[in-house]
Amino acid sequence: MDTTVLGKTIYKNYIKKIFDLLMATFLIIVLLPVLLVVYIILRVTTDDTVIYKQDRVGQYGKVFQIYKFRTMPKNTPILVGKQRAKIRNRVSKFARFLRSTSIDELPQLVNVIKGDMSLIGPRPVVLQEVALIQLREKSGANSVKPGLTGLAQVNGRKQLNNIEKAKFDAMYAGHVTFKADILIVLRTLPIIIERDGVRKFFKKRY
């Protein structure tokens, strides 16, 4: 086996798992003050559980429960695509901030530690996103664990259609390397900072 191919295989099957576990643990420790503040605010302002659990499609189509900070009222319907606009008015200002900064996704670090997810990989989708799930199955994109961020997220995110998302997801699944993961991480932070929701939030205050 070619040494380059061997190196990629070792990273994908072994080193990446160790890297995920160590980094997720480190991030939880570093971000603990933020997590606690968000938890307390939501605990005081919400009538339901602070941590929201939802079924998502993972590696090889396996369904698992993802963890998020609750930003929607209880019994809010699960809508996909353009239909999501119908439930935006149910989101509080604080919840919008959590969503725009992706802070609501931080509990997924626990999913990474549990082995359901990776730091980098295709975003896990809800079961209702049948078209995207089928495209991922056909392209082989579901051969890797879903991630907190991925190649599609740094190349357009919500602006991409399902075919484009599946294309980027498959591209990543076929070329999982340490270099690729680092580049995606480095491209993710500026994207979060540049989101309209983040700019508007701080513009109003400063």
PDB file of C-alpha atoms in Angstrom:
ATOM      1  CA  MET A   1       0.000   0.000   0.000  1.00  0.00           C
ATOM      2  CA  ASP A   2       1.250   3.481  -0.867  1.00  0.00           C
ATOM      3  CA  THR A   3       2.590   5.309   2.191  1.00  0.00           C
ATOM      4  CA  THR A   4       0.350   8.320   1.518  1.00  0.00           C
ATOM      5  CA  VAL A   5      -2.734   6.131   1.319  1.00  0.00           C
ATOM      6  CA  LEU A   6      -1.615   4.262   4.440  1.00  0.00           C
ATOM      7  CA  GLY A   7      -1.165   7.528   6.304  1.00  0.00           C
ATOM      8  CA  LYS A   8      -4.672   8.695   5.342  1.00  0.00           C
ATOM      9  CA  THR A   9      -6.153   5.360   6.407  1.00  0.00           C
ATOM     10  CA  ILE A  10      -4.416   5.442   9.790  1.00  0.00           C
ATOM     11  CA  TYR A  11      -5.549   9.015  10.386  1.00  0.00           C
ATOM     12  CA  LYS A  12      -9.144   8.346   9.319  1.00  0.00           C
ATOM     13  CA  ASN A  13      -9.590   5.132  11.296  1.00  0.00           C
ATOM     14  CA  TYR A  14      -7.481   5.753  14.393  1.00  0.00           C
ATOM     15  CA  ILE A  15      -5.840   9.157  14.909  1.00  0.00           C
ATOM     16  CA  LYS A  16      -8.975  11.142  14.053  1.00  0.00           C
ATOM     17  CA  LYS A  17     -10.900   9.379  16.852  1.00  0.00           C
ATOM     18  CA  ILE A  18      -8.215  10.233  19.403  1.00  0.00           C
ATOM     19  CA  PHE A  19      -8.005  13.792  18.101  1.00  0.00           C
ATOM     20  CA  ASP A  20     -11.799  14.183  18.383  1.00  0.00           C
ATOM     21  CA  LEU A  21     -11.875  12.879  21.956  1.00  0.00           C
ATOM     22  CA  LEU A  22      -9.002  15.052  23.172  1.00  0.00           C
ATOM     23  CA  MET A  23     -10.167  18.221  21.419  1.00  0.00           C
ATOM     24  CA  ALA A  24     -13.812  17.836  22.454  1.00  0.00           C
ATOM     25  CA  THR A  25     -12.779  17.329  26.078  1.00  0.00           C
ATOM     26  CA  PHE A  26     -10.442  20.321  25.907  1.00  0.00           C
ATOM     27  CA  LEU A  27     -13.113  22.547  24.362  1.00  0.00           C
ATOM     28  CA  ILE A  28     -15.695  21.601  26.993  1.00  0.00           C
ATOM     29  CA  ILE A  29     -13.240  22.545  29.744  1.00  0.00           C
ATOM     30  CA  VAL A  30     -12.281  25.844  28.084  1.00  0.00           C
ATOM     31  CA  LEU A  31     -15.874  26.769  27.205  1.00  0.00           C
ATOM     32  CA  LEU A  32     -17.335  25.646  30.530  1.00  0.00           C
ATOM     33  CA  PRO A  33     -18.020  29.237  31.747  1.00  0.00           C
ATOM     34  CA  VAL A  34     -19.937  29.983  28.532  1.00  0.00           C
ATOM     35  CA  LEU A  35     -21.852  26.717  28.748  1.00  0.00           C
ATOM     36  CA  LEU A  36     -22.816  27.409  32.372  1.00  0.00           C
ATOM     37  CA  VAL A  37     -24.003  30.976  31.656  1.00  0.00           C
ATOM     38  CA  VAL A  38     -26.115  29.829  28.703  1.00  0.00           C
ATOM     39  CA  TYR A  39     -27.503  26.948  30.744  1.00  0.00           C
ATOM     40  CA  ILE A  40     -28.510  29.248  33.619  1.00  0.00           C
ATOM     41  CA  ILE A  41     -30.163  31.824  31.336  1.00  0.00           C
ATOM     42  CA  LEU A  42     -32.137  29.149  29.501  1.00  0.00           C
ATOM     43  CA  ARG A  43     -33.030  27.424  32.766  1.00  0.00           C
ATOM     44  CA  VAL A  44     -34.578  30.666  34.005  1.00  0.00           C
ATOM     45  CA  THR A  45     -36.278  31.684  30.756  1.00  0.00           C
ATOM     46  CA  THR A  46     -37.569  28.386  29.368  1.00  0.00           C
ATOM     47  CA  ASP A  47     -40.425  26.222  30.584  1.00  0.00           C
ATOM     48  CA  ASP A  48     -38.874  23.049  29.232  1.00  0.00           C
ATOM     49  CA  THR A  49     -35.558  21.193  29.434  1.00  0.00           C
ATOM     50  CA  VAL A  50     -32.498  23.285  28.622  1.00  0.00           C
ATOM     51  CA  ILE A  51     -30.884  20.545  26.532  1.00  0.00           C
ATOM     52  CA  TYR A  52     -32.877  19.573  23.467  1.00  0.00           C
ATOM     53  CA  LYS A  53     -32.499  16.056  22.078  1.00  0.00           C
ATOM     54  CA  GLN A  54     -33.358  15.278  18.486  1.00  0.00           C
ATOM     55  CA  ASP A  55     -32.978  12.245  16.235  1.00  0.00           C
ATOM     56  CA  ARG A  56     -30.416  12.752  13.485  1.00  0.00           C
ATOM     57  CA  VAL A  57     -28.958  10.510  10.788  1.00  0.00           C
ATOM     58  CA  GLY A  58     -25.352   9.539  11.435  1.00  0.00           C
ATOM     59  CA  GLN A  59     -22.667   7.340   9.937  1.00  0.00           C
ATOM     60  CA  TYR A  60     -24.003   4.619   7.613  1.00  0.00           C
ATOM     61  CA  GLY A  61     -27.528   5.888   8.209  1.00  0.00           C
ATOM     62  CA  LYS A  62     -27.540   5.049  11.910  1.00  0.00           C
ATOM     63  CA  VAL A  63     -29.934   7.247  13.875  1.00  0.00           C
ATOM     64  CA  PHE A  64     -28.677   8.876  17.072  1.00  0.00           C
ATOM     65  CA  GLN A  65     -29.800  11.641  19.425  1.00  0.00           C
ATOM     66  CA  ILE A  66     -28.060  14.953  18.999  1.00  0.00           C
ATOM     67  CA  TYR A  67     -27.748  17.458  21.868  1.00  0.00           C
ATOM     68  CA  LYS A  68     -28.430  21.177  21.501  1.00  0.00           C
ATOM     69  CA  PHE A  69     -29.310  24.099  23.739  1.00  0.00           C
ATOM     70  CA  ARG A  70     -33.061  24.617  23.420  1.00  0.00           C
ATOM     71  CA  THR A  71     -33.883  27.601  21.197  1.00  0.00           C
ATOM     72  CA  MET A  72     -37.444  26.637  20.256  1.00  0.00           C
ATOM     73  CA  PRO A  73     -40.567  26.234  22.419  1.00  0.00           C
ATOM     74  CA  LYS A  74     -41.761  22.755  23.257  1.00  0.00           C
ATOM     75  CA  ASN A  75     -43.687  20.922  20.508  1.00  0.00           C
ATOM     76  CA  THR A  76     -42.318  23.135  17.721  1.00  0.00           C
ATOM     77  CA  PRO A  77     -42.715  21.124  14.491  1.00  0.00           C
ATOM     78  CA  ILE A  78     -39.628  19.923  12.641  1.00  0.00           C
ATOM     79  CA  LEU A  79     -39.513  21.749   9.312  1.00  0.00           C
ATOM     80  CA  VAL A  80     -36.843  21.591   6.632  1.00  0.00           C
ATOM     81  CA  GLY A  81     -35.746  23.804   3.775  1.00  0.00           C
ATOM     82  CA  LYS A  82     -37.752  26.993   3.148  1.00  0.00           C
ATOM     83  CA  GLN A  83     -40.433  25.800   5.566  1.00  0.00           C
ATOM     84  CA  ARG A  84     -38.154  26.727   8.473  1.00  0.00           C
ATOM     85  CA  ALA A  85     -39.105  30.375   7.964  1.00  0.00           C
ATOM     86  CA  LYS A  86     -42.535  29.594   9.401  1.00  0.00           C
ATOM     87  CA  ILE A  87     -41.153  29.039  12.899  1.00  0.00           C
ATOM     88  CA  ARG A  88     -38.624  31.891  13.102  1.00  0.00           C
ATOM     89  CA  ASN A  89     -41.034  34.120  15.015  1.00  0.00           C
ATOM     90  CA  ARG A  90     -41.046  31.564  17.826  1.00  0.00           C
ATOM     91  CA  VAL A  91     -37.386  32.237  18.583  1.00  0.00           C
ATOM     92  CA  SER A  92     -36.465  34.748  21.302  1.00  0.00           C
ATOM     93  CA  LYS A  93     -33.697  37.324  20.805  1.00  0.00           C
ATOM     94  CA  PHE A  94     -31.358  35.353  23.054  1.00  0.00           C
ATOM     95  CA  ALA A  95     -32.180  32.143  21.189  1.00  0.00           C
ATOM     96  CA  ARG A  96     -31.503  33.888  17.855  1.00  0.00           C
ATOM     97  CA  PHE A  97     -28.113  34.925  19.190  1.00  0.00           C
ATOM     98  CA  LEU A  98     -27.339  31.349  20.216  1.00  0.00           C
ATOM     99  CA  ARG A  99     -28.328  30.085  16.773  1.00  0.00           C
ATOM    100  CA  SER A 100     -26.502  32.789  14.812  1.00  0.00           C
ATOM    101  CA  THR A 101     -23.263  32.166  16.716  1.00  0.00           C
ATOM    102  CA  SER A 102     -23.749  28.361  16.748  1.00  0.00           C
ATOM    103  CA  ILE A 103     -23.448  28.398  20.547  1.00  0.00           C
ATOM    104  CA  ASP A 104     -26.604  26.280  20.617  1.00  0.00           C
ATOM    105  CA  GLU A 105     -24.571  23.523  18.934  1.00  0.00           C
ATOM    106  CA  LEU A 106     -21.881  23.338  21.648  1.00  0.00           C
ATOM    107  CA  PRO A 107     -23.560  20.476  23.590  1.00  0.00           C
ATOM    108  CA  GLN A 108     -22.717  18.345  20.552  1.00  0.00           C
ATOM    109  CA  LEU A 109     -19.200  18.173  21.936  1.00  0.00           C
ATOM    110  CA  VAL A 110     -20.715  15.495  24.195  1.00  0.00           C
ATOM    111  CA  ASN A 111     -21.854  13.661  21.045  1.00  0.00           C
ATOM    112  CA  VAL A 112     -18.246  13.769  19.857  1.00  0.00           C
ATOM    113  CA  ILE A 113     -16.980  12.292  23.117  1.00  0.00           C
ATOM    114  CA  LYS A 114     -19.660   9.582  22.944  1.00  0.00           C
ATOM    115  CA  GLY A 115     -18.491   8.678  19.430  1.00  0.00           C
ATOM    116  CA  ASP A 116     -21.719   9.628  17.628  1.00  0.00           C
ATOM    117  CA  MET A 117     -20.021  12.528  15.886  1.00  0.00           C
ATOM    118  CA  SER A 118     -16.663  13.931  14.878  1.00  0.00           C
ATOM    119  CA  LEU A 119     -15.425  17.507  15.059  1.00  0.00           C
ATOM    120  CA  ILE A 120     -15.273  17.549  11.246  1.00  0.00           C
ATOM    121  CA  GLY A 121     -17.720  15.846   8.924  1.00  0.00           C
ATOM    122  CA  PRO A 122     -21.049  16.292   7.121  1.00  0.00           C
ATOM    123  CA  ARG A 123     -23.613  17.989   9.330  1.00  0.00           C
ATOM    124  CA  PRO A 124     -26.086  15.449  10.776  1.00  0.00           C
ATOM    125  CA  VAL A 125     -29.535  15.969   9.294  1.00  0.00           C
ATOM    126  CA  VAL A 126     -33.020  15.282  10.635  1.00  0.00           C
ATOM    127  CA  LEU A 127     -34.873  12.233   9.347  1.00  0.00           C
ATOM    128  CA  GLN A 128     -37.242  14.478   7.392  1.00  0.00           C
ATOM    129  CA  GLU A 129     -34.462  15.555   5.008  1.00  0.00           C
ATOM    130  CA  VAL A 130     -35.035  12.468   2.868  1.00  0.00           C
ATOM    131  CA  ALA A 131     -33.628  13.893  -0.377  1.00  0.00           C
ATOM    132  CA  LEU A 132     -30.274  14.859   1.151  1.00  0.00           C
ATOM    133  CA  ILE A 133     -30.033  11.563   3.045  1.00  0.00           C
ATOM    134  CA  GLN A 134     -30.550   9.607  -0.186  1.00  0.00           C
ATOM    135  CA  LEU A 135     -27.971  11.698  -2.041  1.00  0.00           C
ATOM    136  CA  ARG A 136     -25.441  11.072   0.729  1.00  0.00           C
ATOM    137  CA  GLU A 137     -26.085   7.343   0.610  1.00  0.00           C
ATOM    138  CA  LYS A 138     -25.547   7.233  -3.158  1.00  0.00           C
ATOM    139  CA  SER A 139     -22.379   9.330  -3.026  1.00  0.00           C
ATOM    140  CA  GLY A 140     -20.821   7.557  -0.054  1.00  0.00           C
ATOM    141  CA  ALA A 141     -20.882  10.703   2.061  1.00  0.00           C
ATOM    142  CA  ASN A 142     -22.436   8.809   4.969  1.00  0.00           C
ATOM    143  CA  SER A 143     -19.367   6.595   5.312  1.00  0.00           C
ATOM    144  CA  VAL A 144     -17.902   9.074   7.805  1.00  0.00           C
ATOM    145  CA  LYS A 145     -19.242  10.363  11.106  1.00  0.00           C
ATOM    146  CA  PRO A 146     -21.217  13.614  10.984  1.00  0.00           C
ATOM    147  CA  GLY A 147     -19.415  16.636  12.362  1.00  0.00           C
ATOM    148  CA  LEU A 148     -19.813  19.953  14.148  1.00  0.00           C
ATOM    149  CA  THR A 149     -18.620  21.603  10.945  1.00  0.00           C
ATOM    150  CA  GLY A 150     -17.698  20.326   7.539  1.00  0.00           C
ATOM    151  CA  LEU A 151     -16.638  21.081   3.983  1.00  0.00           C
ATOM    152  CA  ALA A 152     -20.153  22.095   2.926  1.00  0.00           C
ATOM    153  CA  GLN A 153     -20.400  24.504   5.882  1.00  0.00           C
ATOM    154  CA  VAL A 154     -17.288  26.420   4.791  1.00  0.00           C
ATOM    155  CA  ASN A 155     -18.395  26.488   1.146  1.00  0.00           C
ATOM    156  CA  GLY A 156     -21.793  28.084   1.345  1.00  0.00           C
ATOM    157  CA  ARG A 157     -23.703  26.326   4.114  1.00  0.00           C
ATOM    158  CA  LYS A 158     -27.408  27.248   3.805  1.00  0.00           C
ATOM    159  CA  GLN A 159     -26.868  28.803   0.368  1.00  0.00           C
ATOM    160  CA  LEU A 160     -26.162  25.339  -1.081  1.00  0.00           C
ATOM    161  CA  ASN A 161     -28.852  23.067  -2.469  1.00  0.00           C
ATOM    162  CA  ASN A 162     -29.007  19.380  -1.547  1.00  0.00           C
ATOM    163  CA  ILE A 163     -27.007  18.252  -4.576  1.00  0.00           C
ATOM    164  CA  GLU A 164     -24.217  20.716  -3.790  1.00  0.00           C
ATOM    165  CA  LYS A 165     -24.201  19.759  -0.100  1.00  0.00           C
ATOM    166  CA  ALA A 166     -23.986  16.054  -0.931  1.00  0.00           C
ATOM    167  CA  LYS A 167     -21.183  16.766  -3.401  1.00  0.00           C
ATOM    168  CA  PHE A 168     -19.052  18.528  -0.777  1.00  0.00           C
ATOM    169  CA  ASP A 169     -19.908  15.876   1.829  1.00  0.00           C
ATOM    170  CA  ALA A 170     -18.828  13.090  -0.531  1.00  0.00           C
ATOM    171  CA  MET A 171     -15.674  14.993  -1.448  1.00  0.00           C
ATOM    172  CA  TYR A 172     -14.724  15.167   2.230  1.00  0.00           C
ATOM    173  CA  ALA A 173     -15.619  11.524   2.909  1.00  0.00           C
ATOM    174  CA  GLY A 174     -13.306  10.463   0.107  1.00  0.00           C
ATOM    175  CA  HIS A 175     -10.376  12.573   1.316  1.00  0.00           C
ATOM    176  CA  VAL A 176     -10.279  12.596   5.114  1.00  0.00           C
ATOM    177  CA  THR A 177      -6.870  13.921   6.125  1.00  0.00           C
ATOM    178  CA  PHE A 178      -5.393  15.845   9.033  1.00  0.00           C
ATOM    179  CA  LYS A 179      -4.579  18.750   6.723  1.00  0.00           C
ATOM    180  CA  ALA A 180      -8.154  18.914   5.425  1.00  0.00           C
ATOM    181  CA  ASP A 181      -9.573  18.863   8.951  1.00  0.00           C
ATOM    182  CA  ILE A 182      -7.281  21.671  10.118  1.00  0.00           C
ATOM    183  CA  LEU A 183      -8.139  23.817   7.087  1.00  0.00           C
ATOM    184  CA  ILE A 184     -11.871  23.351   7.694  1.00  0.00           C
ATOM    185  CA  VAL A 185     -11.458  24.327  11.361  1.00  0.00           C
ATOM    186  CA  LEU A 186      -9.504  27.452  10.387  1.00  0.00           C
ATOM    187  CA  ARG A 187     -12.176  28.434   7.850  1.00  0.00           C
ATOM    188  CA  THR A 188     -15.082  27.840  10.239  1.00  0.00           C
ATOM    189  CA  LEU A 189     -14.380  30.505  12.889  1.00  0.00           C
ATOM    190  CA  PRO A 190     -14.251  33.486  10.482  1.00  0.00           C
ATOM    191  CA  ILE A 191     -17.521  32.310   8.909  1.00  0.00           C
ATOM    192  CA  ILE A 192     -19.245  32.243  12.301  1.00  0.00           C
ATOM    193  CA  ILE A 193     -17.938  35.719  13.146  1.00  0.00           C
ATOM    194  CA  GLU A 194     -19.031  37.093   9.779  1.00  0.00           C
ATOM    195  CA  ARG A 195     -22.610  35.829  10.002  1.00  0.00           C
ATOM    196  CA  ASP A 196     -25.207  38.582   9.825  1.00  0.00           C
ATOM    197  CA  GLY A 197     -26.729  37.597  13.150  1.00  0.00           C
ATOM    198  CA  VAL A 198     -23.430  38.048  14.957  1.00  0.00           C
ATOM    199  CA  ARG A 199     -22.660  41.404  13.367  1.00  0.00           C
ATOM    200  CA  LYS A 200     -26.143  42.769  14.057  1.00  0.00           C
ATOM    201  CA  PHE A 201     -26.059  41.573  17.678  1.00  0.00           C
ATOM    202  CA  PHE A 202     -22.828  43.370  18.523  1.00  0.00           C
ATOM    203  CA  LYS A 203     -23.581  46.395  16.327  1.00  0.00           C
ATOM    204  CA  LYS A 204     -26.656  47.149  18.434  1.00  0.00           C
ATOM    205  CA  ARG A 205     -24.602  47.026  21.625  1.00  0.00           C
ATOM    206  CA  TYR A 206     -21.368  48.698  20.607  1.00  0.00           C
TER     207      TYR A 206
END
